[in-house]
Coordinates of C-alpha atoms in Angstrom, one line a residue:
Chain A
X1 CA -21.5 -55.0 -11.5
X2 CA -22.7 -51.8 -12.4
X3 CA -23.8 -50.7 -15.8
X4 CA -21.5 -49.8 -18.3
X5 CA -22.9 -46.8 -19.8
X6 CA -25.4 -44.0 -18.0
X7 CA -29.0 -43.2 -19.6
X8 CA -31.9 -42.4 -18.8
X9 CA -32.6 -46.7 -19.0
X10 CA -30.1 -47.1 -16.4
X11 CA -31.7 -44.5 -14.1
X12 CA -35.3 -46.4 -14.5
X13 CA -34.4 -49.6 -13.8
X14 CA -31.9 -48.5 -10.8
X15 CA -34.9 -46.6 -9.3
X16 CA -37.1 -49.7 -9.6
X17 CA -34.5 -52.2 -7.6
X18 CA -34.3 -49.3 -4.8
X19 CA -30.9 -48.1 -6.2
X20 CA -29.2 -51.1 -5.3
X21 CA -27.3 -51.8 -8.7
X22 CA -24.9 -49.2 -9.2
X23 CA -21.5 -50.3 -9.2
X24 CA -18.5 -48.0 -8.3
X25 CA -17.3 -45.8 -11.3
X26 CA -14.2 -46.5 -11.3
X27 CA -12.2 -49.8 -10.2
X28 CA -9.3 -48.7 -7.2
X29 CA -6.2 -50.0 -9.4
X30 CA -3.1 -51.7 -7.7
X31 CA -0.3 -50.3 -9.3
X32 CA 1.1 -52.7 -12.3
X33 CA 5.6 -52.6 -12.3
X34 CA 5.0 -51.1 -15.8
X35 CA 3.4 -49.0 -18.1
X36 CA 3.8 -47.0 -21.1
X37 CA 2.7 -43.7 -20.1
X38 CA 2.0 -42.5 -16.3
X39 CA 0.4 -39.1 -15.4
X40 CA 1.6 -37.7 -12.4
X41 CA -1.1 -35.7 -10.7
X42 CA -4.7 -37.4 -10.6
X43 CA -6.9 -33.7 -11.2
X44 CA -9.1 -32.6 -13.4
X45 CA -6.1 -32.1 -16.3
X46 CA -3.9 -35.4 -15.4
X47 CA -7.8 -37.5 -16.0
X48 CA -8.4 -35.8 -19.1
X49 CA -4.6 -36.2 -20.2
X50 CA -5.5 -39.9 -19.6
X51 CA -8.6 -40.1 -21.2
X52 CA -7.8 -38.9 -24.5
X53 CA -4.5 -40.4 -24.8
X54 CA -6.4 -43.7 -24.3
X55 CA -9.2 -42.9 -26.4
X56 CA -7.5 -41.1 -29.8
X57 CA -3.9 -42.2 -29.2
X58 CA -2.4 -45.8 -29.1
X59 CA 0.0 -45.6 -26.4
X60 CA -0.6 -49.0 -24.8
X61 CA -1.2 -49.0 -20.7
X62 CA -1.7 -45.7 -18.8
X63 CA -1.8 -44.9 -15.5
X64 CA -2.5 -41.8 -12.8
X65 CA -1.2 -42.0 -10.0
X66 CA -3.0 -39.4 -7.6
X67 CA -1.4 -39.0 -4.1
X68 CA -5.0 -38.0 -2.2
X69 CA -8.3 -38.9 -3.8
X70 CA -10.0 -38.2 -7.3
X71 CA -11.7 -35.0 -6.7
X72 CA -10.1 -33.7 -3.7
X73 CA -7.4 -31.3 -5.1
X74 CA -7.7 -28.1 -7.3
X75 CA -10.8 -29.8 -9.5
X76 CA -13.1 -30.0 -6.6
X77 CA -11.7 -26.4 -5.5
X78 CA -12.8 -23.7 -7.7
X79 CA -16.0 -21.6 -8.8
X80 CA -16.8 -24.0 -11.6
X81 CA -16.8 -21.0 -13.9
X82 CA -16.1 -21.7 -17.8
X83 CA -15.1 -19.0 -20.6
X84 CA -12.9 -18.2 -23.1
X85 CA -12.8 -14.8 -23.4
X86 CA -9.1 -14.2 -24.4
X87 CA -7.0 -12.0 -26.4
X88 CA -3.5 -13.1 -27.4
X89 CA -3.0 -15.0 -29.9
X90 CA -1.2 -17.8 -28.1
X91 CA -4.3 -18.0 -25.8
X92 CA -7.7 -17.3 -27.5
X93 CA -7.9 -20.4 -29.6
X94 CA -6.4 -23.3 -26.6
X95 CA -9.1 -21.5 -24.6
X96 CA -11.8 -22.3 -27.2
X97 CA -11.1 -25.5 -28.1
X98 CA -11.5 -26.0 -24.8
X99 CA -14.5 -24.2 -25.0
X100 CA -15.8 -26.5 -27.8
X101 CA -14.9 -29.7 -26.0
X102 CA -17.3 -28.7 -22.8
X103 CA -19.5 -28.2 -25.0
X104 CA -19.4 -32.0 -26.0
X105 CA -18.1 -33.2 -22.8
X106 CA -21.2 -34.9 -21.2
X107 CA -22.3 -37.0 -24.4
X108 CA -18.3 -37.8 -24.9
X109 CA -17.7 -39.1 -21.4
X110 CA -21.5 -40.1 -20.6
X111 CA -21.7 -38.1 -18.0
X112 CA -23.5 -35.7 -16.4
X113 CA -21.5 -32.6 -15.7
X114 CA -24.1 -30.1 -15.7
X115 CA -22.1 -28.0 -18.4
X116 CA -24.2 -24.5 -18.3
X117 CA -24.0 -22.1 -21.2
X118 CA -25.3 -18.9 -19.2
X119 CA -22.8 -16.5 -20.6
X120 CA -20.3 -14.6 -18.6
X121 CA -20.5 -10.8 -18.2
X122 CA -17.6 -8.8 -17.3
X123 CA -18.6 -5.4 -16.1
X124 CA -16.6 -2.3 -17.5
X125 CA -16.8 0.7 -15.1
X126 CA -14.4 3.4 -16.8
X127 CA -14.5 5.0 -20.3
X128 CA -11.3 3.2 -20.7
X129 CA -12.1 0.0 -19.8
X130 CA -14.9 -0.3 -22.1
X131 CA -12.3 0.8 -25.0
X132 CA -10.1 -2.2 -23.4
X133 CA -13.7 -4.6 -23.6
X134 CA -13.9 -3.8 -27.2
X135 CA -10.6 -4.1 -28.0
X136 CA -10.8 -8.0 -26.5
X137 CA -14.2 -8.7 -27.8
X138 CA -12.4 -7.9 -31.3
X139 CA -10.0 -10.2 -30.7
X140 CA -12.0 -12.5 -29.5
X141 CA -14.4 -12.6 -32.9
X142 CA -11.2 -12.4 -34.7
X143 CA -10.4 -15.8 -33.2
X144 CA -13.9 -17.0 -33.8
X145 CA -14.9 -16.4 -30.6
X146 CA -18.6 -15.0 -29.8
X147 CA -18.5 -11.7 -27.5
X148 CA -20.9 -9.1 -27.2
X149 CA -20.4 -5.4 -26.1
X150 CA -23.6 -4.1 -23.7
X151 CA -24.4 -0.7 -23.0
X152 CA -25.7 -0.2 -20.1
X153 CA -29.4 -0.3 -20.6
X154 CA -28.5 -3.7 -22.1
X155 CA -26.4 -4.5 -18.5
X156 CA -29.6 -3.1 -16.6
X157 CA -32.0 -5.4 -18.4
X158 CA -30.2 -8.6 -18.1
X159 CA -29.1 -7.9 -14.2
X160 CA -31.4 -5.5 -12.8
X161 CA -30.4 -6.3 -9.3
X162 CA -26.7 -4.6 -9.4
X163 CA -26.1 -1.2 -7.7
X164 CA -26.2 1.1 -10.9
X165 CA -26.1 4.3 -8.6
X166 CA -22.4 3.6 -7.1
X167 CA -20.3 6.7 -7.6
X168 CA -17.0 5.4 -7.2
X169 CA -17.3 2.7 -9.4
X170 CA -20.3 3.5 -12.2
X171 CA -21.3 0.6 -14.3
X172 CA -20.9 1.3 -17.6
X173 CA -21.4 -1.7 -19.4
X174 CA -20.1 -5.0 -20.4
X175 CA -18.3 -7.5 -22.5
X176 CA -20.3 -10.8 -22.4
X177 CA -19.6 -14.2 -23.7
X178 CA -22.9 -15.9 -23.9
X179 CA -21.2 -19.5 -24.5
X180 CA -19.3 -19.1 -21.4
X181 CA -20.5 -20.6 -17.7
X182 CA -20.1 -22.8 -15.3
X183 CA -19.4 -26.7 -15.0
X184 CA -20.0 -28.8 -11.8
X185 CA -16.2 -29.7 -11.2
X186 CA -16.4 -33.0 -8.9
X187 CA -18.6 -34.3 -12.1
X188 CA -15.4 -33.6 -14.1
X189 CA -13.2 -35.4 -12.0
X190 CA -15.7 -38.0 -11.7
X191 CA -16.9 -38.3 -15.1
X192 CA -13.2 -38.4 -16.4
X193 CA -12.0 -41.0 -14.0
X194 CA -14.5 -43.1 -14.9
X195 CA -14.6 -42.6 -18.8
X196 CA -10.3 -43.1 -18.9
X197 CA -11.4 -46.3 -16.4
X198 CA -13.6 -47.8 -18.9
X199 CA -10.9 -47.3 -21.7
X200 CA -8.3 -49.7 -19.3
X201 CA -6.7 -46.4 -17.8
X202 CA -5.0 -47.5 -14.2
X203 CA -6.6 -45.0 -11.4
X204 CA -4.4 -45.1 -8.6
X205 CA -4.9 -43.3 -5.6
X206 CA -3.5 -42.7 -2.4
X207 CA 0.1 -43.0 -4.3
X208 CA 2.5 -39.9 -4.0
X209 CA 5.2 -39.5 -6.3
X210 CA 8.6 -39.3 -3.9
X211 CA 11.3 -39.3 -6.9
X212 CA 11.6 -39.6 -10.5
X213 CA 13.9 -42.1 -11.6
X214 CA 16.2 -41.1 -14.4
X215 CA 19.0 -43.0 -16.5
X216 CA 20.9 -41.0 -18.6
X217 CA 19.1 -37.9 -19.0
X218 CA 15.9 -40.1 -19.3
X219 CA 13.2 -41.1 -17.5
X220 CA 12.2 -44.5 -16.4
X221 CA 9.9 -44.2 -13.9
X222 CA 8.4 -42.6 -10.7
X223 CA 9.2 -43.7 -7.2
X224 CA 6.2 -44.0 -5.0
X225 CA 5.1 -44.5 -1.5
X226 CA 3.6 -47.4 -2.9
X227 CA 6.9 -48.9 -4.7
X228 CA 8.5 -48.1 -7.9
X229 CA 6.3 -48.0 -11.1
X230 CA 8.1 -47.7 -14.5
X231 CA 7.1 -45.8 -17.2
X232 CA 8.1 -45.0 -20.5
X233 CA 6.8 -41.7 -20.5
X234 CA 6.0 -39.5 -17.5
X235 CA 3.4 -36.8 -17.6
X236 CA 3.4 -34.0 -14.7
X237 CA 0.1 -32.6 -13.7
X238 CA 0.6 -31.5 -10.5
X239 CA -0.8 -27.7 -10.1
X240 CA 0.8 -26.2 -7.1
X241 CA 2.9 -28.8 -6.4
X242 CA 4.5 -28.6 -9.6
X243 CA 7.9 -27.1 -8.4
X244 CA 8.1 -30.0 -6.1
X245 CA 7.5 -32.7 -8.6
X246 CA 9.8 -31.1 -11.1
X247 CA 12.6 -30.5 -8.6
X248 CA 12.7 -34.3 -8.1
X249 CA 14.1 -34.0 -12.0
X250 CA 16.6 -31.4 -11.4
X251 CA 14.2 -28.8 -13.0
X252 CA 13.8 -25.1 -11.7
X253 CA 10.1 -23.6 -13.2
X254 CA 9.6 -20.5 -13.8
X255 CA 6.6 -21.2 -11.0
X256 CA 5.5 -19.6 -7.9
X257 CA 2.2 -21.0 -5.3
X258 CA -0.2 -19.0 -4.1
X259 CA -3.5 -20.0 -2.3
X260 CA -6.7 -18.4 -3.6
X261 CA -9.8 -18.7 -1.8
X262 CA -13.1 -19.0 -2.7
X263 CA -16.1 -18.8 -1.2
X264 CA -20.3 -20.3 -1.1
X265 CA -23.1 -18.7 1.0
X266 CA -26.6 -20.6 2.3
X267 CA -29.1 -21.3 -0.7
X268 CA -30.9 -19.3 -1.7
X269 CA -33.8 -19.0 -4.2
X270 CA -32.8 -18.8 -7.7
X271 CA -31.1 -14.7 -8.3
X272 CA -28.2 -14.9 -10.2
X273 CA -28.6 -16.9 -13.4
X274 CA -25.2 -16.3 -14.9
X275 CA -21.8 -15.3 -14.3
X276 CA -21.0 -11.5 -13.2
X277 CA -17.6 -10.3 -12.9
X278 CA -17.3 -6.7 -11.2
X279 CA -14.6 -5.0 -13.2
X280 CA -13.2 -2.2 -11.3
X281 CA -12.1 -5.0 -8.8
X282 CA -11.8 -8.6 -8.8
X283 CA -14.6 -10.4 -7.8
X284 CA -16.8 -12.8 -9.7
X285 CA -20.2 -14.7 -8.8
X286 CA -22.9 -17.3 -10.1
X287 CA -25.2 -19.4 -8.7
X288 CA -25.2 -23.3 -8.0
X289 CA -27.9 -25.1 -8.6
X290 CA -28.0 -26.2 -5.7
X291 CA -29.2 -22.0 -4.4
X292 CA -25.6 -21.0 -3.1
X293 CA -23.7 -18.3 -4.4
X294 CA -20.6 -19.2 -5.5
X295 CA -17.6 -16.1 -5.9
X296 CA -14.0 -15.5 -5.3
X297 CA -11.6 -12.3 -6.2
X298 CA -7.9 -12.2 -5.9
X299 CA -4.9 -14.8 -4.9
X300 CA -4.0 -14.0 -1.5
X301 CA -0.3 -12.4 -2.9
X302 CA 1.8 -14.0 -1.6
X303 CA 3.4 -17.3 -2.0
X304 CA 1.7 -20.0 -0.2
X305 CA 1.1 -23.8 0.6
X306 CA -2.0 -23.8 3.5
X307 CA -5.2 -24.4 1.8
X308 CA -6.1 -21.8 3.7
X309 CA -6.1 -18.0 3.4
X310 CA -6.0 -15.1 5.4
X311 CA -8.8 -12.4 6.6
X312 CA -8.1 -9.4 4.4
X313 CA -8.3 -10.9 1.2
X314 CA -11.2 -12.2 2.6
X315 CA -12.3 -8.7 3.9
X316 CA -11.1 -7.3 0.0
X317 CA -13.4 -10.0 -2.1
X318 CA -16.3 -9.5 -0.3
X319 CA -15.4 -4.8 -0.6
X320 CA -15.5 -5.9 -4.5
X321 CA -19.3 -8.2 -3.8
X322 CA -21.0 -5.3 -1.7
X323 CA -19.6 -2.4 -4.3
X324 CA -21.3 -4.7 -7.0
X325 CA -24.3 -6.0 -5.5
X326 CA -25.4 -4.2 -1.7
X327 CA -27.7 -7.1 -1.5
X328 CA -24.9 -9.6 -0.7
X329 CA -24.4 -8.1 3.0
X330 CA -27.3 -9.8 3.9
X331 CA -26.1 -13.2 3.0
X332 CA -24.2 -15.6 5.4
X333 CA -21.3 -17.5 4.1
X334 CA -21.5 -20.9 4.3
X335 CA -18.3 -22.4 4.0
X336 CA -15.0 -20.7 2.1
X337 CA -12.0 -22.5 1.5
X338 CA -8.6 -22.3 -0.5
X339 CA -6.5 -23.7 -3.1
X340 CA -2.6 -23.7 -4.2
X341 CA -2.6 -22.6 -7.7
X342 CA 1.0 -22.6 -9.8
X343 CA 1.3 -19.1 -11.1
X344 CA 3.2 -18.8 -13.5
X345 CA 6.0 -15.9 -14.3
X346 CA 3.3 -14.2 -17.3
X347 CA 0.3 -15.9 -16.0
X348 CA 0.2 -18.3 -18.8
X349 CA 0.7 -22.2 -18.9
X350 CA 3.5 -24.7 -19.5
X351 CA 2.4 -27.8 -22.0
X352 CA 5.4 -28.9 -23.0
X353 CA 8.7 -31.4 -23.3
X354 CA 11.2 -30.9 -20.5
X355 CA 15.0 -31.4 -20.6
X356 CA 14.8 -34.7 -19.4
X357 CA 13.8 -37.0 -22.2
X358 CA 10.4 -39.4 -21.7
X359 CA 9.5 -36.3 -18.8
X360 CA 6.6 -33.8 -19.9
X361 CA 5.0 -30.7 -18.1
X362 CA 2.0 -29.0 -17.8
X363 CA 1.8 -26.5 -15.1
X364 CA 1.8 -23.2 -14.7
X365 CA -2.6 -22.7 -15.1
X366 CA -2.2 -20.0 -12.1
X367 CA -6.3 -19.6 -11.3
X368 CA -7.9 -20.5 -15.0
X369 CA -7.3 -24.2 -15.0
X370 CA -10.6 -25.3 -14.4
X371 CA -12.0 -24.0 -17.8
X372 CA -8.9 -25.0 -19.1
X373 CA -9.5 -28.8 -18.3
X374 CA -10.8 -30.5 -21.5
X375 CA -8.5 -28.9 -23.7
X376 CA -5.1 -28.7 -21.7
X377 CA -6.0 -33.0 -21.5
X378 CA -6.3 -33.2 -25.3
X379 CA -2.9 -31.0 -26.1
X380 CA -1.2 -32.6 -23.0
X381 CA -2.4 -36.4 -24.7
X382 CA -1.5 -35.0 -28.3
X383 CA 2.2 -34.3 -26.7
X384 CA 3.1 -37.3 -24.3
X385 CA 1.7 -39.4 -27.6
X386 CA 3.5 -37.3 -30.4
X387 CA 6.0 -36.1 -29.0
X388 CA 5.1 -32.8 -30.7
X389 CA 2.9 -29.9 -29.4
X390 CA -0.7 -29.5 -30.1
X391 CA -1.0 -27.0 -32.7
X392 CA -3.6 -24.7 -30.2
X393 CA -0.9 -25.2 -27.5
X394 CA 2.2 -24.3 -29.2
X395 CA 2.9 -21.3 -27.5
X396 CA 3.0 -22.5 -23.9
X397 CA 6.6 -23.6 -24.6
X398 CA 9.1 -24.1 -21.3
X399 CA 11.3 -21.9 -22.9
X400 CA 9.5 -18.7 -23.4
X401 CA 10.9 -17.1 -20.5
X402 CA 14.6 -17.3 -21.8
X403 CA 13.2 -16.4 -25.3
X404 CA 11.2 -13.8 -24.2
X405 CA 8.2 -15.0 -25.7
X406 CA 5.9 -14.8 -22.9
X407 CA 2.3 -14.5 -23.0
X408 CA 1.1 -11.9 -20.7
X409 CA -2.6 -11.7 -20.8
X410 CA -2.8 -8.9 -18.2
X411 CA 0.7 -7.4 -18.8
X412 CA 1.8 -7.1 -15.5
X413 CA 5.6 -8.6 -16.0
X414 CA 7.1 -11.2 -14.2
X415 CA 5.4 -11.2 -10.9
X416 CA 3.3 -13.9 -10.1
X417 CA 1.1 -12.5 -7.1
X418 CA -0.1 -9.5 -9.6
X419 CA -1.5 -12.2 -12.6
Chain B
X1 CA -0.7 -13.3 9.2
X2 CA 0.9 -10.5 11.6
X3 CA 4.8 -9.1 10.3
X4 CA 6.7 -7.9 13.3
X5 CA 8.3 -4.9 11.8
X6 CA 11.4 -4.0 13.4
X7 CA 10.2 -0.3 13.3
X8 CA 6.9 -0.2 14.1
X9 CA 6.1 -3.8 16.1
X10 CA 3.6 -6.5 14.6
X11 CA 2.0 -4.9 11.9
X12 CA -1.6 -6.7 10.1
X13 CA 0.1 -8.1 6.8
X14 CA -2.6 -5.6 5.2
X15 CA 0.0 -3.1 5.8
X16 CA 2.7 -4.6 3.9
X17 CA 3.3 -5.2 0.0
X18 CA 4.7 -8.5 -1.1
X19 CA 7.6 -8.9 -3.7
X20 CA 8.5 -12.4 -3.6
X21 CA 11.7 -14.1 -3.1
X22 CA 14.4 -13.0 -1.7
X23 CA 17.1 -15.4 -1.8
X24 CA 17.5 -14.2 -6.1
X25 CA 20.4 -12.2 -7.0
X26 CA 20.3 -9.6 -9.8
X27 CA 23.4 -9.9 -11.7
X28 CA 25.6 -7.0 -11.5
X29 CA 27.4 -7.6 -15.3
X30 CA 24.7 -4.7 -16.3
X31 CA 23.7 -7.5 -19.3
X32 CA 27.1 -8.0 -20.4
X33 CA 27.7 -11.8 -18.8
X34 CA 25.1 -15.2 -19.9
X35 CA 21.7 -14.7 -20.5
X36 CA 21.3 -17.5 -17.9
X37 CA 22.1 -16.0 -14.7
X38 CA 19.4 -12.8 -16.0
X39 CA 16.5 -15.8 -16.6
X40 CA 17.4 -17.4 -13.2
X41 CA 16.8 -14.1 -11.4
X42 CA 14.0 -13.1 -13.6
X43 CA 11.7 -16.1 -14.1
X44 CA 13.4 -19.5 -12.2
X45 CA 12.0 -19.7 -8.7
X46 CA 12.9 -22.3 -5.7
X47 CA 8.8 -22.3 -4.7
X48 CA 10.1 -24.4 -1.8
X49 CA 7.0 -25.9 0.2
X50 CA 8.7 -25.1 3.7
X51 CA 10.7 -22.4 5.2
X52 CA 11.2 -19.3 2.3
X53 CA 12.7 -16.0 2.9
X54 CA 10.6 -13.3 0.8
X55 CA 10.8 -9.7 0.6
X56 CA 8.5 -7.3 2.4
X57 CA 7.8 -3.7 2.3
X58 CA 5.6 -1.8 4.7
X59 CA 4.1 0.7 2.7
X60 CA 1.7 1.5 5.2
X61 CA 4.1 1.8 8.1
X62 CA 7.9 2.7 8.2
X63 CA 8.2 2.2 4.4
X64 CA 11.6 -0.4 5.0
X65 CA 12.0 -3.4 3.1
X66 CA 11.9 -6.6 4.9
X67 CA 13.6 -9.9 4.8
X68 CA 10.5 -12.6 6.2
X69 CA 11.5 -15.8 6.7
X70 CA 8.0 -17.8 6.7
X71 CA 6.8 -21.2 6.4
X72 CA 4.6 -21.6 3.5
X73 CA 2.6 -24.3 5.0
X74 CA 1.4 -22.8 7.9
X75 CA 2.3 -19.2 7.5
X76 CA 3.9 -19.0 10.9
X77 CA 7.0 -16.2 10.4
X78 CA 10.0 -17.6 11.8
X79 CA 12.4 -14.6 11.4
X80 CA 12.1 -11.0 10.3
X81 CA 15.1 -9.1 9.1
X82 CA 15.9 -5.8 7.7
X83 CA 16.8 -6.5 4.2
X84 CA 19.4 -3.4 4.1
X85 CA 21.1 -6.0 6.5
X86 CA 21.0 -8.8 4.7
X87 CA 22.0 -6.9 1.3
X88 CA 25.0 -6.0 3.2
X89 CA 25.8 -9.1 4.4
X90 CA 25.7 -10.4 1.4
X91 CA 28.1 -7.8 0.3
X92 CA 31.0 -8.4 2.6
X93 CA 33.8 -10.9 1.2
X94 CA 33.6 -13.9 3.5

């Protein structure tokens, strides 16, 4: 048996018995024939769904049902980067509630997630842009939201070490959110699983959805390949899979996947101590603690199901790393790798009811569902529990498309590959 | 990922500029029929995890569209077509 709660008490004593105590953090779960609400999709937002439904919400017995393992889809696949440095008005204040629950995630879950508040700096390199970085940092304060606009002797004191003599692309300046960071992702997973695990949430893994069943335009449960579980309510977090999941339903999503990669070099000693985003491509980079550096740039562009991607986007990220920082060319990359994200049609998400009644969404995170974790669980919980949506996440409506209420961040149109 | 371009022979797909699926139909009412069939063709996508046949344009090379059929788990192309062709077969009555 291990201990029930994590402190520094726990960590003491475990070191004096040689480590031998610790107990696993979550139990494997058999799946029960019934329960009240199951989320479809064990990741980062499906454990967080759980979590709070269990622990604000009465809802009686929950399960996820996760076809790999906890940890191994998008969660564990990202650059860990956390921010909420939005405009729209449908976006800005979702993206900082979730903000403000990282904020109190580790003493909430009692775990250690090594949330890191070392700001985010996006770089502007045009006269224009830096009219379009004040424009967002605007909006940002007007949503309560901390930004700050640097000159460029501000950029050059914080990060000395960037190439301030390129021609093409001159840095100029920056917009940067000091609250924003980055978030070790398998200690979300982790720390989720095993705080919805200690509130009598059913974890089970190695169980892939293969049909929801449906009686009269209502759900009543998911078939599995291991047997049918009922539910009164069914909650799909499923990330690039969603189209999949939904079309068991009948339901067509305004949804496209598309693998982006992402990439870590060798450690190194410490260099970067916060998040950099070049602006005049798309690349952005920080540094584990554990010495690598972690970035990533674009989707690959076009729609795709190998967690794998291809050379030149590879070949394109690392044009946007060496414009930004020459330094980088003498690094060696030590492992890349990709994940399916759902893009969606404006690059926004989908929390919401579906047509079929007791069946609820949320999809659509296209590459920002990492940061969006802690608060797309809360309003995902406040839905499949009220049946209503979460006040902050009343605009990421299914029907938006037809109503033509879409929220489009960059303002691109519908075309998922360009979001 | 290599396209073999009818023109111009296997082509890097650096070469090309992707625009998504191609089995949509724009409707040809000019507005005037249901919204639906405009939100289908706008927003509503298959996203098949399998076989999907997605349009192509080789902006670097012959500047023709292109009708790929691909699978979107391994990225192995299984068919490439012209999509003038397949726009006009689509266009005679069958």
């Amino acid at each position: 048996m291990g201990f029930s709660r994590y402190s520094i008490f726990s960590v003491i004593a475990e070191a004096l018995r040689g480590h031998s105590g610790w107990g696993p953090a979550w139990r494997d779960a058999i799946p029960a024939p019934k329960y009240d609400v199951v989320s479809v999709g064990g990741g980062g937002h499906g454990l967080a769904a759980a979590y709070y439904l269990a622990r604000h919400h009465a809802v009686g017995r929950i399960a996820v049902v996760e076809k790999g393992w906890i940890g191994g889809g998008n969660v564990g696949r990202n650059t860990t980067i956390v921010r909420s440095n939005y405009m729209l008005p449908g976006n800005a204040p979702f993206y900082e509630w979730s903000m403000k629950l990282w904020e109190g995630l580790e003493q909430d879950i009692n775990y250690n997630a090594m949330v890191s508040q070392r700001g985010v700096l996006n770089l502007c390199h045009t006269d224009a842009q830096r009219d379009a970085y004040a424009r967002r940092g605007n909006s940002m304060r007007l949503h309560g939201i901390d930004s700050e606009l640097l000159d460029l002797a501000a950029v050059k004191k914080m990060v000395p070490y960037l190439d301030y003599k390129n021609a093409r692309f001159p840095i100029q300046g920056g917009l940067l959110q000091k609250r924003g960071g980055t978030v070790r992702h398998d200690a979300v997973a982790w720390g989720y699983a095993r705080a919805a695990d200690r509130l009598g949430v059913d974890i089970i893994q190695n169980c892939e959805v293969t049909g929801i069943r449906q009686q009269a335009g209502r759900v009543l449960g998911v078939e599995t390949t291991r047997g049918f579980i009922g539910a009164g309510k069914v909650g799909l977090a499923c990330a690039g899979h969603s189209s999949q999941v939904a079309a068991m339903a009948g339901l067509r999503l305004p949804i496209e996947s598309h693998a982006l990669q992402a990439f870590v070099t060798e450690g190194l000693q410490p260099l970067i101590d916060n998040v950099i985003t070049f602006g005049a491509g798309h690349f952005y980079i920080s540094q584990s603690d554990k010495g690598g550096l972690v970035f990533g740039g674009d989707i690959d562009g076009y729609n795709s199901y190998a967690q794998r991607g291809n050379l030149p986007t590879i070949e394109d990220v690392c044009e946007g790393g060496m414009a930004l920082m020459p330094m980088l060319g003498r690094q060696r990359l030590l492992r890349h790798w990709g994940g399916i994200m759902d893009m969606s049609m404006d690059g926004s998400p989908i929390i919401d009811k579906t047509p079929v009644q007791g069946l609820y969404l949320n999809a659509g995170w296209c590459y920002g569902g990492f940061k969006a974790t802690p608060a797309s669980g809360w309003c995902f919980a406040h839905l499949l529990a009220r049946d209503e949506p979460h006040e902050v996440a009343a605009a990421y409506r299914l029907d938006r498309f037809a109503a033509g209420y879409v929220i489009d961040e960059k303002g691109v149109g519908a075309q998922p590959n360009l979001h | 990922m290599r396209i073999n371009c009818p023109y111009c022979g296997e082509r890097g797909s650096e070469e090309f500029a992707y625009h998504g699926d191609a089995t949509v139909t724009r409707p040809r009412d000019g507005g005037a029929g249901p919204n639906a069939a405009w939100i289908d063709y706008v927003y509503l996508r298959e996203n098949p995890s399998g076989l999907h046949r997605e349009l192509w344009y080789h902006a670097s090379g012959c500047q023709s569209w292109l009708v790929v059929t691909r699978d979107l788990r391994t990225h192995a192309i299984a068919r490439v077509e012209l999509a003038r062709s397949v726009a006009l077969a689509r266009m005679e009555p069958s």
